[in-house]
Tab-separated table of C-alpha atoms and ligand atoms in Angstrom:
chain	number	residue	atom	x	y	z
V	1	UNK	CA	-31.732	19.845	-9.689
V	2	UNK	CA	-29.320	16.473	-8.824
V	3	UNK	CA	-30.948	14.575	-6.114
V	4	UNK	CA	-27.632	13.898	-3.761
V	5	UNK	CA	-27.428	10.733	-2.672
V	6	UNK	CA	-27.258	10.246	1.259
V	7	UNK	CA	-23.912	10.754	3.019
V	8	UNK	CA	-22.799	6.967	3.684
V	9	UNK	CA	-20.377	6.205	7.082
V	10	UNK	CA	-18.038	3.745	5.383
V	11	UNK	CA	-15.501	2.068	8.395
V	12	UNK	CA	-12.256	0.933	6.928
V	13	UNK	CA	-10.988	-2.266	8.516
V	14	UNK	CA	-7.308	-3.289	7.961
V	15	UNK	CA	-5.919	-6.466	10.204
V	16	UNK	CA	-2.496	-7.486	10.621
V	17	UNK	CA	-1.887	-10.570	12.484
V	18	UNK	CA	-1.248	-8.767	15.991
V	19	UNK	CA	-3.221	-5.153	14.925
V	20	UNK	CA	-6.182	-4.043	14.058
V	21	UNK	CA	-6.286	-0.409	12.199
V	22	UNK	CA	-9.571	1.072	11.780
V	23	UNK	CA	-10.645	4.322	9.966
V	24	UNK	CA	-14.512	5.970	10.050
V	25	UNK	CA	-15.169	8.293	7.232
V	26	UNK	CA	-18.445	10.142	6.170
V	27	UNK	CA	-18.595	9.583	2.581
V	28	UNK	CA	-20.987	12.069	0.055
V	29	UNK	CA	-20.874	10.316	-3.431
V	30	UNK	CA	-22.711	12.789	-5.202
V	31	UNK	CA	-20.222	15.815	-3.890
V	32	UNK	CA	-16.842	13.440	-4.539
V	33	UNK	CA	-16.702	14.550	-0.992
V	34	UNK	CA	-15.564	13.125	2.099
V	35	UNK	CA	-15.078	13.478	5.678
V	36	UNK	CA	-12.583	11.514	8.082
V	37	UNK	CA	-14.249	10.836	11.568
V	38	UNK	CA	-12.194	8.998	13.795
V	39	UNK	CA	-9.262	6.634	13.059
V	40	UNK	CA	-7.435	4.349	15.285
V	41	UNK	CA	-4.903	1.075	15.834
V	42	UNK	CA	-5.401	-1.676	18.193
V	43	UNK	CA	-2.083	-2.982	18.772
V	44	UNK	CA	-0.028	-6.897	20.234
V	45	UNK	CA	-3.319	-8.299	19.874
V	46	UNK	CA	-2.665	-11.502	21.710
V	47	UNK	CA	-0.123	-9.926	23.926
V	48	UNK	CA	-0.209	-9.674	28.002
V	49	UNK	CA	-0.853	-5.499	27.050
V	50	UNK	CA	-2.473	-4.363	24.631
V	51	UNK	CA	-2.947	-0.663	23.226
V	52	UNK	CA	-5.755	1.180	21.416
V	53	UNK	CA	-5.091	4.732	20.136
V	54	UNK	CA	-8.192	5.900	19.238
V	55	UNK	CA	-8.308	9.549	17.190
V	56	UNK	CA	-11.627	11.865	16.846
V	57	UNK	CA	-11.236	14.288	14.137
V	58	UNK	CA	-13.398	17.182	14.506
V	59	UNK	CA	-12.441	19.676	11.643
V	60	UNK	CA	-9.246	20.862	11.828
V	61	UNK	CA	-8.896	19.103	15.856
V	62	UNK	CA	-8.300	15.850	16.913
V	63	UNK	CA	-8.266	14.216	20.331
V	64	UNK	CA	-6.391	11.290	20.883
V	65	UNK	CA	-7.518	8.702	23.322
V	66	UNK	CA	-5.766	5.911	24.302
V	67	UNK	CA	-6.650	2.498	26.221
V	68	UNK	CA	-4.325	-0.199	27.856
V	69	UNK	CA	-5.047	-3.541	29.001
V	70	UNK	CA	-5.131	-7.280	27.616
V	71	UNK	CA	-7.039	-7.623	24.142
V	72	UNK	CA	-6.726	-11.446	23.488
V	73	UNK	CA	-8.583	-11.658	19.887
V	74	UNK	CA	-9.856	-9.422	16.653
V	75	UNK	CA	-12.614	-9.615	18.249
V	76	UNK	CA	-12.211	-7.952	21.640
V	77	UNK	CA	-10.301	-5.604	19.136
V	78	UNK	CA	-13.434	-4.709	16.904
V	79	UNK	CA	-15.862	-4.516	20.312
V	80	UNK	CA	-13.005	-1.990	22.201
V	81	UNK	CA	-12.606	0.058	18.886
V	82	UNK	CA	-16.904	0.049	18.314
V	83	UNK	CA	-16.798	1.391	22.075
V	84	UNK	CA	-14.660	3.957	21.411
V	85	UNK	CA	-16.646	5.241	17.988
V	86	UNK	CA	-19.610	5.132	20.065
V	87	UNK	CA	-18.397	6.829	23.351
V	88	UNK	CA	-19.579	10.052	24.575
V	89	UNK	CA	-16.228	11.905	25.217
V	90	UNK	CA	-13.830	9.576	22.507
V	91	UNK	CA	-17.351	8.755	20.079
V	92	UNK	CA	-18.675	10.272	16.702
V	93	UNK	CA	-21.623	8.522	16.185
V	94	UNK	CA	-24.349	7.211	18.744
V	95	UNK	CA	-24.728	3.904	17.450
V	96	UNK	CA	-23.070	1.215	15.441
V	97	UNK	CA	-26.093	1.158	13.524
V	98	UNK	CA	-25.046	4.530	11.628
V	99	UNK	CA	-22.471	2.653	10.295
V	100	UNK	CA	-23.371	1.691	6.304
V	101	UNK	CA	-20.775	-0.031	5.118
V	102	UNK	CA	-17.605	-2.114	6.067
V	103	UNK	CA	-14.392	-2.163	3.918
V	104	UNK	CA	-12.027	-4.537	4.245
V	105	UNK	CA	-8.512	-4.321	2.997
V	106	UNK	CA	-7.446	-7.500	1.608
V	107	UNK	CA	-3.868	-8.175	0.454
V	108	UNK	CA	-4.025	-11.189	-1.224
V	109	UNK	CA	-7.014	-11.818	-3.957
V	110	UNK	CA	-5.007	-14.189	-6.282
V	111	UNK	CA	-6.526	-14.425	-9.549
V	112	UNK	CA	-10.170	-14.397	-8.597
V	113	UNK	CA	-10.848	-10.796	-8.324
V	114	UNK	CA	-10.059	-8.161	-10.559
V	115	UNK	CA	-13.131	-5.940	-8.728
V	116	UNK	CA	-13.591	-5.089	-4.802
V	117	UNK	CA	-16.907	-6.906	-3.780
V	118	UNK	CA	-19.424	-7.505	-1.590
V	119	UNK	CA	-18.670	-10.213	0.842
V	120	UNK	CA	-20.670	-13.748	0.354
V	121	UNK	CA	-19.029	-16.948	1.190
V	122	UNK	CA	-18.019	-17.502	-2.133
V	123	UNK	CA	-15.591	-14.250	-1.260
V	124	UNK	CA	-14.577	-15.893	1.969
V	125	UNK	CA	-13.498	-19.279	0.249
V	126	UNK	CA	-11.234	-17.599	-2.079
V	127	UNK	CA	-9.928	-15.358	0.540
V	128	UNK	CA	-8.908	-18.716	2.160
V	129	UNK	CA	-8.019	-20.838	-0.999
V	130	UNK	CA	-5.244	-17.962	-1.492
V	131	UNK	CA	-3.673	-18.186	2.321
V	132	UNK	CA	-0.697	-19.815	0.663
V	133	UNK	CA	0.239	-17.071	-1.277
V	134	UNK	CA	-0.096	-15.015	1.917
V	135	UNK	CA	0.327	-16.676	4.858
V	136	UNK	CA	0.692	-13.551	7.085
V	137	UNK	CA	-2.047	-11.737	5.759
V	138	UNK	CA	-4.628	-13.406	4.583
V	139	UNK	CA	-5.453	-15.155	7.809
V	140	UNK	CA	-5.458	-11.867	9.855
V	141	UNK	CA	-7.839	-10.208	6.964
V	142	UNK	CA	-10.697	-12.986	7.417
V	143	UNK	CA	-10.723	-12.890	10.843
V	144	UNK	CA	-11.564	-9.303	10.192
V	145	UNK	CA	-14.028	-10.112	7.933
V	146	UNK	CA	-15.582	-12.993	10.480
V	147	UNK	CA	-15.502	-10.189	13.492
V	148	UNK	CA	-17.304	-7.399	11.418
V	149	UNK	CA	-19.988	-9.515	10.237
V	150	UNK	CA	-20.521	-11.266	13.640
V	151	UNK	CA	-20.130	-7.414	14.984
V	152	UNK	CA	-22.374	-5.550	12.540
V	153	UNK	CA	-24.596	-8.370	10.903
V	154	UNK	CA	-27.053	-6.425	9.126
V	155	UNK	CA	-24.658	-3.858	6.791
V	156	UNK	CA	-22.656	-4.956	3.525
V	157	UNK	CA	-18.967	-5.875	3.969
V	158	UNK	CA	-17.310	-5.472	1.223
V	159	UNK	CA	-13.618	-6.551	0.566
V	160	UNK	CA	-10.791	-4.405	-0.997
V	161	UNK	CA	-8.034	-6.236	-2.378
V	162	UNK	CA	-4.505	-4.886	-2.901
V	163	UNK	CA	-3.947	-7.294	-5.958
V	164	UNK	CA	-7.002	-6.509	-7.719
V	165	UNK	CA	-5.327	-3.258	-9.499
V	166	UNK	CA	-2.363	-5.314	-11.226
V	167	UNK	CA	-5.078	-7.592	-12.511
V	168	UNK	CA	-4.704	-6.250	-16.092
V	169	UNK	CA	-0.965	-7.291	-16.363
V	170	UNK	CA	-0.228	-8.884	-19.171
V	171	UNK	CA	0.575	-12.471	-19.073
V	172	UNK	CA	3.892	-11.987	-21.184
V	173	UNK	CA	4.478	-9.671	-17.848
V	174	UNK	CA	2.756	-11.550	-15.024
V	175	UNK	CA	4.841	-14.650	-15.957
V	176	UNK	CA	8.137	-16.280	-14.407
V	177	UNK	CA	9.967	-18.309	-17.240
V	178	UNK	CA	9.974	-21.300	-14.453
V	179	UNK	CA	8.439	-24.615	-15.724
V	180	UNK	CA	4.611	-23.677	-16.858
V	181	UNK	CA	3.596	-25.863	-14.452
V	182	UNK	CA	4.587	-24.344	-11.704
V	183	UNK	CA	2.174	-21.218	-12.921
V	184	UNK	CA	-0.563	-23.984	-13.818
V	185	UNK	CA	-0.378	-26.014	-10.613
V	186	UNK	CA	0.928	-23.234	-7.635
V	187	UNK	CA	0.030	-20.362	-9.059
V	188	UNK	CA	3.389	-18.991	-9.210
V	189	UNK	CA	3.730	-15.598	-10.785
V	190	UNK	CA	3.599	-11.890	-10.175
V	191	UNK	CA	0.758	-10.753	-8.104
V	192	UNK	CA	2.036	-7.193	-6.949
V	193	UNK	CA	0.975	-4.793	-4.099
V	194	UNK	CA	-0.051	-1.329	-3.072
V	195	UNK	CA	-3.262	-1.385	-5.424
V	196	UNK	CA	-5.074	0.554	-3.320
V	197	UNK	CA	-2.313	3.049	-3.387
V	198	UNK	CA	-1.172	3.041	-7.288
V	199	UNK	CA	-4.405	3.838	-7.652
V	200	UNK	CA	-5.647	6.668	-5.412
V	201	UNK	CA	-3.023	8.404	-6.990
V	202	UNK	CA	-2.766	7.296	-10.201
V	203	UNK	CA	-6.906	8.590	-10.108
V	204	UNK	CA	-5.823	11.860	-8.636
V	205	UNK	CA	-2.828	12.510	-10.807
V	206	UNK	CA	-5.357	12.264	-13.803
V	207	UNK	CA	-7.186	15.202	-11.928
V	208	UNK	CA	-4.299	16.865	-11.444
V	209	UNK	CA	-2.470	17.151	-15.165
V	210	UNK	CA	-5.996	17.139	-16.271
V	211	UNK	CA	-6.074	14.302	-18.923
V	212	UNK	CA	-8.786	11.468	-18.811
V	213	UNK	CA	-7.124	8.448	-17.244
V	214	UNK	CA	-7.754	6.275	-20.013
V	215	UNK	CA	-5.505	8.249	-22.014
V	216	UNK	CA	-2.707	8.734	-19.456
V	217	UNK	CA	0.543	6.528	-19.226
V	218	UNK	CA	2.142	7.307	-15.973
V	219	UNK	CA	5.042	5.619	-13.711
V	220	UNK	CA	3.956	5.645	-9.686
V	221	UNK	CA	6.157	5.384	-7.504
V	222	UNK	CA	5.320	4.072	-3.785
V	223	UNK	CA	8.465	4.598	-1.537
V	224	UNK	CA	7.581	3.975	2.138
V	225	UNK	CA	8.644	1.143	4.405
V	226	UNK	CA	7.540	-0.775	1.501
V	227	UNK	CA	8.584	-0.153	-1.925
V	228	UNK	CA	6.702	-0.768	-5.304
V	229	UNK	CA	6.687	1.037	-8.748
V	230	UNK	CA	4.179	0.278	-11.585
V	231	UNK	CA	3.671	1.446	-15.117
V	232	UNK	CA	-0.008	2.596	-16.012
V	233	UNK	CA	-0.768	2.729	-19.339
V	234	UNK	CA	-4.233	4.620	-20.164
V	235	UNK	CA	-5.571	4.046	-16.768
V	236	UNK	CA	-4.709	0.350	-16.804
V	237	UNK	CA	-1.552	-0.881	-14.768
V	238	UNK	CA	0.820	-3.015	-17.212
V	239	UNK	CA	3.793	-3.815	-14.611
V	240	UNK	CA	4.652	-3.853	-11.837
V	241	UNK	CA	7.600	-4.137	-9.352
V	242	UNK	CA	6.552	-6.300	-6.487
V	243	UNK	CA	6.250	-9.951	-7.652
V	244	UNK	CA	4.585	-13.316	-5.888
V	245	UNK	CA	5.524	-11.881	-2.792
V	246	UNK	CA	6.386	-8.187	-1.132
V	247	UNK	CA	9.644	-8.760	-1.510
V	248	UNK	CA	10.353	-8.343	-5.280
V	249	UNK	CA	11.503	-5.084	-7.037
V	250	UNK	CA	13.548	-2.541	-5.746
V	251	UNK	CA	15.569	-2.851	-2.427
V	252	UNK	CA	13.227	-1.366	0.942
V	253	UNK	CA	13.599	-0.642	4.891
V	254	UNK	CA	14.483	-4.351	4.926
V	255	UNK	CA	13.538	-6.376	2.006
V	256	UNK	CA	16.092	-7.124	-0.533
V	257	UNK	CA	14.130	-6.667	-3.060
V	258	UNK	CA	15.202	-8.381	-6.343
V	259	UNK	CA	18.156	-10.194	-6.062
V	260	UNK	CA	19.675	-13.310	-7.778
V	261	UNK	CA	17.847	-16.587	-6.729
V	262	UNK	CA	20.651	-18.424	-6.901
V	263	UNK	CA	22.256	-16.305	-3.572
V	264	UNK	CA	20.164	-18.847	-1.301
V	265	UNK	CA	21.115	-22.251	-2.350
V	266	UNK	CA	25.019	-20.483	-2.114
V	267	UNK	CA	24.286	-19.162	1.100
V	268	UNK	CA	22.585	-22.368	2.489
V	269	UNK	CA	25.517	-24.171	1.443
V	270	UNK	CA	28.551	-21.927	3.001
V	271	UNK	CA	27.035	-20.286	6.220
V	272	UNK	CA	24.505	-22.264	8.877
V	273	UNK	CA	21.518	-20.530	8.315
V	274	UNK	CA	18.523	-22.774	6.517
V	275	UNK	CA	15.958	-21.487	3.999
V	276	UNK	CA	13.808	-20.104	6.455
V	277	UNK	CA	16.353	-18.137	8.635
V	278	UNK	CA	16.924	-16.864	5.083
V	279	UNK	CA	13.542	-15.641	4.101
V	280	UNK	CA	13.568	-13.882	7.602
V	281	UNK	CA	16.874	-12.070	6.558
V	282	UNK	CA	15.546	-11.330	3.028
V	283	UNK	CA	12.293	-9.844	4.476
V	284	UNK	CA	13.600	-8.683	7.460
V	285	UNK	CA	17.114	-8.048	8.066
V	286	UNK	CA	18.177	-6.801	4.487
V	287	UNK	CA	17.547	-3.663	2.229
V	288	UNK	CA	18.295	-0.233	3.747
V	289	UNK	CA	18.903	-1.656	7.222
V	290	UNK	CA	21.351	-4.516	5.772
V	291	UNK	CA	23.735	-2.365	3.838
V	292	UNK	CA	23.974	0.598	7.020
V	293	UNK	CA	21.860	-1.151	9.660
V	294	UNK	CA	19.062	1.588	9.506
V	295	UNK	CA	16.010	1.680	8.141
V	296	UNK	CA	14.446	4.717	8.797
V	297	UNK	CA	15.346	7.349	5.474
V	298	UNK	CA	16.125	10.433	8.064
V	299	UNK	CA	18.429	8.267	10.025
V	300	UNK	CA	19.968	7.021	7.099
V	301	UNK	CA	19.987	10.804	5.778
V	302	UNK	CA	21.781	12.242	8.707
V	303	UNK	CA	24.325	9.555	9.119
V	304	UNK	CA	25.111	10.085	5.709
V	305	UNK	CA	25.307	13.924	6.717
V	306	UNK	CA	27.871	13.249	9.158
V	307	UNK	CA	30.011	10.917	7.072
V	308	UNK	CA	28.767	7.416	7.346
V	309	UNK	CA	29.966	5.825	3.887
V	310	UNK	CA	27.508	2.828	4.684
V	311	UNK	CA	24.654	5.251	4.822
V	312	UNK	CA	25.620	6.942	1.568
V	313	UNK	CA	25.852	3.665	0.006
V	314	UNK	CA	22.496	2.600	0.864
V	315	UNK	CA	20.903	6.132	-0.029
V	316	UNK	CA	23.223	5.542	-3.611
V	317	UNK	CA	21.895	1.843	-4.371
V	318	UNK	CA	18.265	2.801	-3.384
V	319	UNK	CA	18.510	5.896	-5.350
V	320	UNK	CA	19.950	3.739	-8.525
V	321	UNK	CA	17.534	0.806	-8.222
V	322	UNK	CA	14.030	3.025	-8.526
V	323	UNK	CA	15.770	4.534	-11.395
V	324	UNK	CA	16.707	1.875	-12.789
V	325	UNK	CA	12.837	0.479	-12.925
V	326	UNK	CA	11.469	3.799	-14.382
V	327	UNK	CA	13.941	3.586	-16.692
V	328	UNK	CA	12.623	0.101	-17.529
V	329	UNK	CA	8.780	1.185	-17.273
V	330	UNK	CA	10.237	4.550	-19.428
V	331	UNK	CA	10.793	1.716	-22.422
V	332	UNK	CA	7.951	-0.645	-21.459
V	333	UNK	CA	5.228	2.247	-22.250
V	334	UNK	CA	6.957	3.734	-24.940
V	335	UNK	CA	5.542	7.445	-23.739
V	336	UNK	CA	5.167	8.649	-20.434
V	337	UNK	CA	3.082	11.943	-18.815
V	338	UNK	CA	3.597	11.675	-15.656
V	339	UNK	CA	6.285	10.459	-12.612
V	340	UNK	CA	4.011	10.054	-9.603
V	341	UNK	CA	6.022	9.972	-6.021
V	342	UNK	CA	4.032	8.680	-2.983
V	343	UNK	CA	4.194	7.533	0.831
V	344	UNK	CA	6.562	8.276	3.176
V	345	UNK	CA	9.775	8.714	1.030
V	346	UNK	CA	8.255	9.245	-1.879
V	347	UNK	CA	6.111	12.644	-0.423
V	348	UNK	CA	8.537	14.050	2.177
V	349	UNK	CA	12.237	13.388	0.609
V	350	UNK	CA	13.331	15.739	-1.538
V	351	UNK	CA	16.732	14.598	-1.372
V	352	UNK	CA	16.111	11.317	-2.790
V	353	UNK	CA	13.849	12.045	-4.901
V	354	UNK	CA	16.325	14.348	-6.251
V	355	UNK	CA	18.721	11.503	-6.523
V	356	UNK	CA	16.159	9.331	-8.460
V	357	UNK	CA	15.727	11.791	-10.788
V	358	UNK	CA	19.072	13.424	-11.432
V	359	UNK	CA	20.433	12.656	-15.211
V	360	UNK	CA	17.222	11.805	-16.749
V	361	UNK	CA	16.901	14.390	-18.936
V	362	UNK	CA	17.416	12.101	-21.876
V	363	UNK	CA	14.252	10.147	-21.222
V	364	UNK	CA	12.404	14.060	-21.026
V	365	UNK	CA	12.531	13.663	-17.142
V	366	UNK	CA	13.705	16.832	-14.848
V	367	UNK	CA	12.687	18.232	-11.868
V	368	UNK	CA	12.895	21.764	-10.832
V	369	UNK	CA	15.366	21.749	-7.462
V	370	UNK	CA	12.957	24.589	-5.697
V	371	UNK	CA	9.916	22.949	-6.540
V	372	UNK	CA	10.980	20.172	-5.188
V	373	UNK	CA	12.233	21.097	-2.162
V	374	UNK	CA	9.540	22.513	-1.174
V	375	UNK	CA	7.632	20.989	1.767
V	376	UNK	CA	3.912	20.364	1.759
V	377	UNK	CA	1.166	17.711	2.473
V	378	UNK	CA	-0.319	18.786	-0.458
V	379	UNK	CA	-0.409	17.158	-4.204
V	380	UNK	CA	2.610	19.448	-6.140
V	381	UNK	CA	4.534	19.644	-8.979
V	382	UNK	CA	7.757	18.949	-8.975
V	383	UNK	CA	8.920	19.350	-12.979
V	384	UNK	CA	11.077	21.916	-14.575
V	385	UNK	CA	9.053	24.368	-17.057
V	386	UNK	CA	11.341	22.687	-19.672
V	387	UNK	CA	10.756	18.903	-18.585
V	388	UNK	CA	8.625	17.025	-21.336
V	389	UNK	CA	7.197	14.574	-18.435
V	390	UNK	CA	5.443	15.807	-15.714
V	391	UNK	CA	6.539	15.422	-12.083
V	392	UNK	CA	4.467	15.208	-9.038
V	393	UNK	CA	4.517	14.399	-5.733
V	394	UNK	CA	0.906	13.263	-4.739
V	395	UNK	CA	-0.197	11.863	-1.480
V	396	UNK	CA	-1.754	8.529	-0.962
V	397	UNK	CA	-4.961	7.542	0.751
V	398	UNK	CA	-5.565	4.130	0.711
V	399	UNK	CA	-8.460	4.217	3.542
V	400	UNK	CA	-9.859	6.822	0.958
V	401	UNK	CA	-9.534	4.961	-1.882
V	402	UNK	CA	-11.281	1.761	0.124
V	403	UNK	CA	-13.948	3.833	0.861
V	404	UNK	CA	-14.726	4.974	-2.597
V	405	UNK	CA	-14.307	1.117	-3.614
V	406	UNK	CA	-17.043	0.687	-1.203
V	407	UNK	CA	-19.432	3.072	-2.490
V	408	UNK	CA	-19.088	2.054	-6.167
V	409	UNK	CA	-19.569	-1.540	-5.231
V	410	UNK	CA	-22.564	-0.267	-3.355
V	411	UNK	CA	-24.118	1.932	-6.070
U	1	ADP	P1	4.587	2.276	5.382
U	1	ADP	O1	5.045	1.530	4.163
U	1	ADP	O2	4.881	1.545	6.653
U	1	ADP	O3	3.182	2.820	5.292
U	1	ADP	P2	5.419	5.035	5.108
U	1	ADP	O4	4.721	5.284	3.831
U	1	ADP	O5	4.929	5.736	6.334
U	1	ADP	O6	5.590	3.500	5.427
U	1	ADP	O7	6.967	5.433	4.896
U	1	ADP	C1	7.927	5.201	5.867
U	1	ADP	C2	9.254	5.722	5.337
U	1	ADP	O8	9.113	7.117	5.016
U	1	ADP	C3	10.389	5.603	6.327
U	1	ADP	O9	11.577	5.175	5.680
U	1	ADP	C4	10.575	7.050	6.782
U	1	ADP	O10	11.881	7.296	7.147
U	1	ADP	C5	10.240	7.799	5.515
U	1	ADP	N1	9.961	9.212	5.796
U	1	ADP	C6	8.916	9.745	6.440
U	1	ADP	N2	9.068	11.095	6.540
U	1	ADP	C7	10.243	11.398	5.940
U	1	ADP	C8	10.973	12.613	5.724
U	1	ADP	N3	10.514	13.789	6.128
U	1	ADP	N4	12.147	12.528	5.059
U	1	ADP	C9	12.622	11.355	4.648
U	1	ADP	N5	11.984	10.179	4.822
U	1	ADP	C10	10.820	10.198	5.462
């Protein structure tokens, strides 16, 4: 008989600059197992009013709770949401102390960790010595850090970072061909994003088609408000779409994406606006919403329903430019398995992900247009019977996959 290691209660700690998203889940290692508890976002942190939606998950039920008044710091954050785990109509535990475990998502680990780990502070130094490359992040993430440990001092914390999975990117791949300095002395290169999530479902996919990882080569594709593509070969992610910065790859909600570098001296030069009004348009005002002023895909879908050209134009270019970057990753892993849609777009729109796959049959790629329409929360296959490379669509879980990075660093 297996002795089963104890169920561990992992909480899952994400913070933004103004938010605080929390997740509680009861992890069981030995069954690969798991149960969501209660989730929840603390939101305008800092503001007059602040809001905390907290949800207990029972099962199939949840209750939603929700609280309103001024939350001035992380911290008042971390007590309200540790109030509301513990509470006797909104709570699912009795005490903090059943809490195990802390994981922390952390955007931006640079080139120090290519592992999640347990928080010392070594971890916290690095966390900081990379707040350049993430100025809006990082900050937000160690305050996190700070609160948990103040609010739970005697449990591991362990931090998750959403670099660590592009770690194994080749230099030749990694690199800008700017001045070598600029890598050697600013660390200027590509980073990329959505670890967490290229993995969870990179890992499940392998479940799914049923070949060991380490001898898979897939191309996942994250399409949500952000956008980010990477080529895995045998379990270890080669490229990647996102660069330095979020902003890289293919165009999003309202992110350019890549785009000539030279448009920003030209535009500094003939309109008013300065580098940083710029970067707010680039990040900001661009992508999706800049070509038809939307950003949400079923807006964009039904104005494009009713005739709006602008619409169809951005569903045409966004279409286009994630093709365009399998087709790249297509050449850059010389075989593929599997296509692996995720988040938002990527799971629920079969229209565009009909679009991004249309023509493709020369690089072995075609979906089946039933299979793919149908709708489902589930992990499906999308492929024709006579497609060499496998489709699927194949929901994320990045609290999940936190959670699991906290019990192998743990075990
Ligand atoms: P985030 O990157 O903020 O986590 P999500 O993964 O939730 O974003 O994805 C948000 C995007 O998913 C939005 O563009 C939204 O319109 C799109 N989306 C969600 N549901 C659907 C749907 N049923 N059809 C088309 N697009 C959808």
């Amino acid at each position: 008989m297996t002795v089963q290691k104890e169920s561990m209660i992992v909480l899952i700690i994400n913070a933004g600059s103004s938010s605080l998203k929390y997740q509680l889940i009861n992890m069981h290692p030995d069954a690969h197992d798991h149960d969501v508890m209660a989730s929840g976002v603390v939101e305008r942190i800092g503001e007059s009013q602040g809001k905390l939606t907290h949800k207990k998950i029972s099962g199939q039920k949840n209750a939603k709770f929700i609280k309103e008044q001024q939350i001035n710091d992380h911290g008042i954050a971390m007590h309200l949401a540790a109030g509301m785990l513990t509470d006797k109509d909104a709570g699912v535990i009795s005490t903090i102390n059943e809490i195990d475990a802390v994981g922390h998502r952390v955007v931006q680990g640079g080139e120090n960790f290519n592992a999640s780990i347990l928080i010392d502070d070594d971890v916290k130094k690095a966390i900081r010595d990379n707040y350049p490359l993430a100025p809006l992040h990082n900050p937000p993430n160690l305050t996190g850090i700070e609160v948990a440990e103040s609010l739970f001092p005697s449990i591991p914390n362990i931090a998750v970072f959403d670099t660590e999975f592009h770690q194994t990117i080749p230099q030749k791949a990694f690199m800008y061909a700017l001045p070598y300095e600029f890598y050697e002395k600013f660390r200027v290169r590509r980073y990329g994003f959505h670890g967490t999530s290229h993995k969870f479902v990179s890992n499940s996919a392998a479940d799914l088609i049923k070949i060991n990882k380490e001898e898979l080569n897939l191309i996942t594709v994250h399409l949500g408000n952000g956008c980010s593509i990477c080529a895995i070969e045998k379990g270890r992610c080669v490229d990647t779409s996102m660069g330095m910065t979020p902003l890289a790859g293919v165009m999003m909600g309202t992110r350019t994406g890549d785009i000539d570098p030279a448009i920003q001296k030209y535009l500094i030069e003939y309109t008013n606006l300065n580098a940083e009004e710029l970067d707010n348009i680039f990040n900001k005002k661009s992508g999706l919403k800049g070509i038809c002023g939307m950003n949400d895909m079923r807006d964009i879908h039904s104005a494009a329903n009713r005739g709006n050209e602008r619409a169809q134009l951005a569903l045409e270019m966004f279409a286009y430019q994630v093709k365009k970057y399998i087709g790249a990753y297509v050449a850059v892993l010389g075989s593929v398995d599997g296509i692996i849609f995720t988040a938002g777009i990527g799971e629920n729109d079969t229209v565009t992900r009909e679009m991004i796959c249309s023509n493709l049959t020369g690089l072995g790629i075609e979906i089946d247009p039933s299979r793919n329409s149908e709708v489902s929360s589930e992990p499906r296959a999308i492929h024709s019977g006579s497609s060499k490379v496998q489709v699927w669509v194949v929901p994320t879980n990045e609290e999940l996959q936190i959670a699991r990075e906290v019990v192998n660093c743990l075990y």
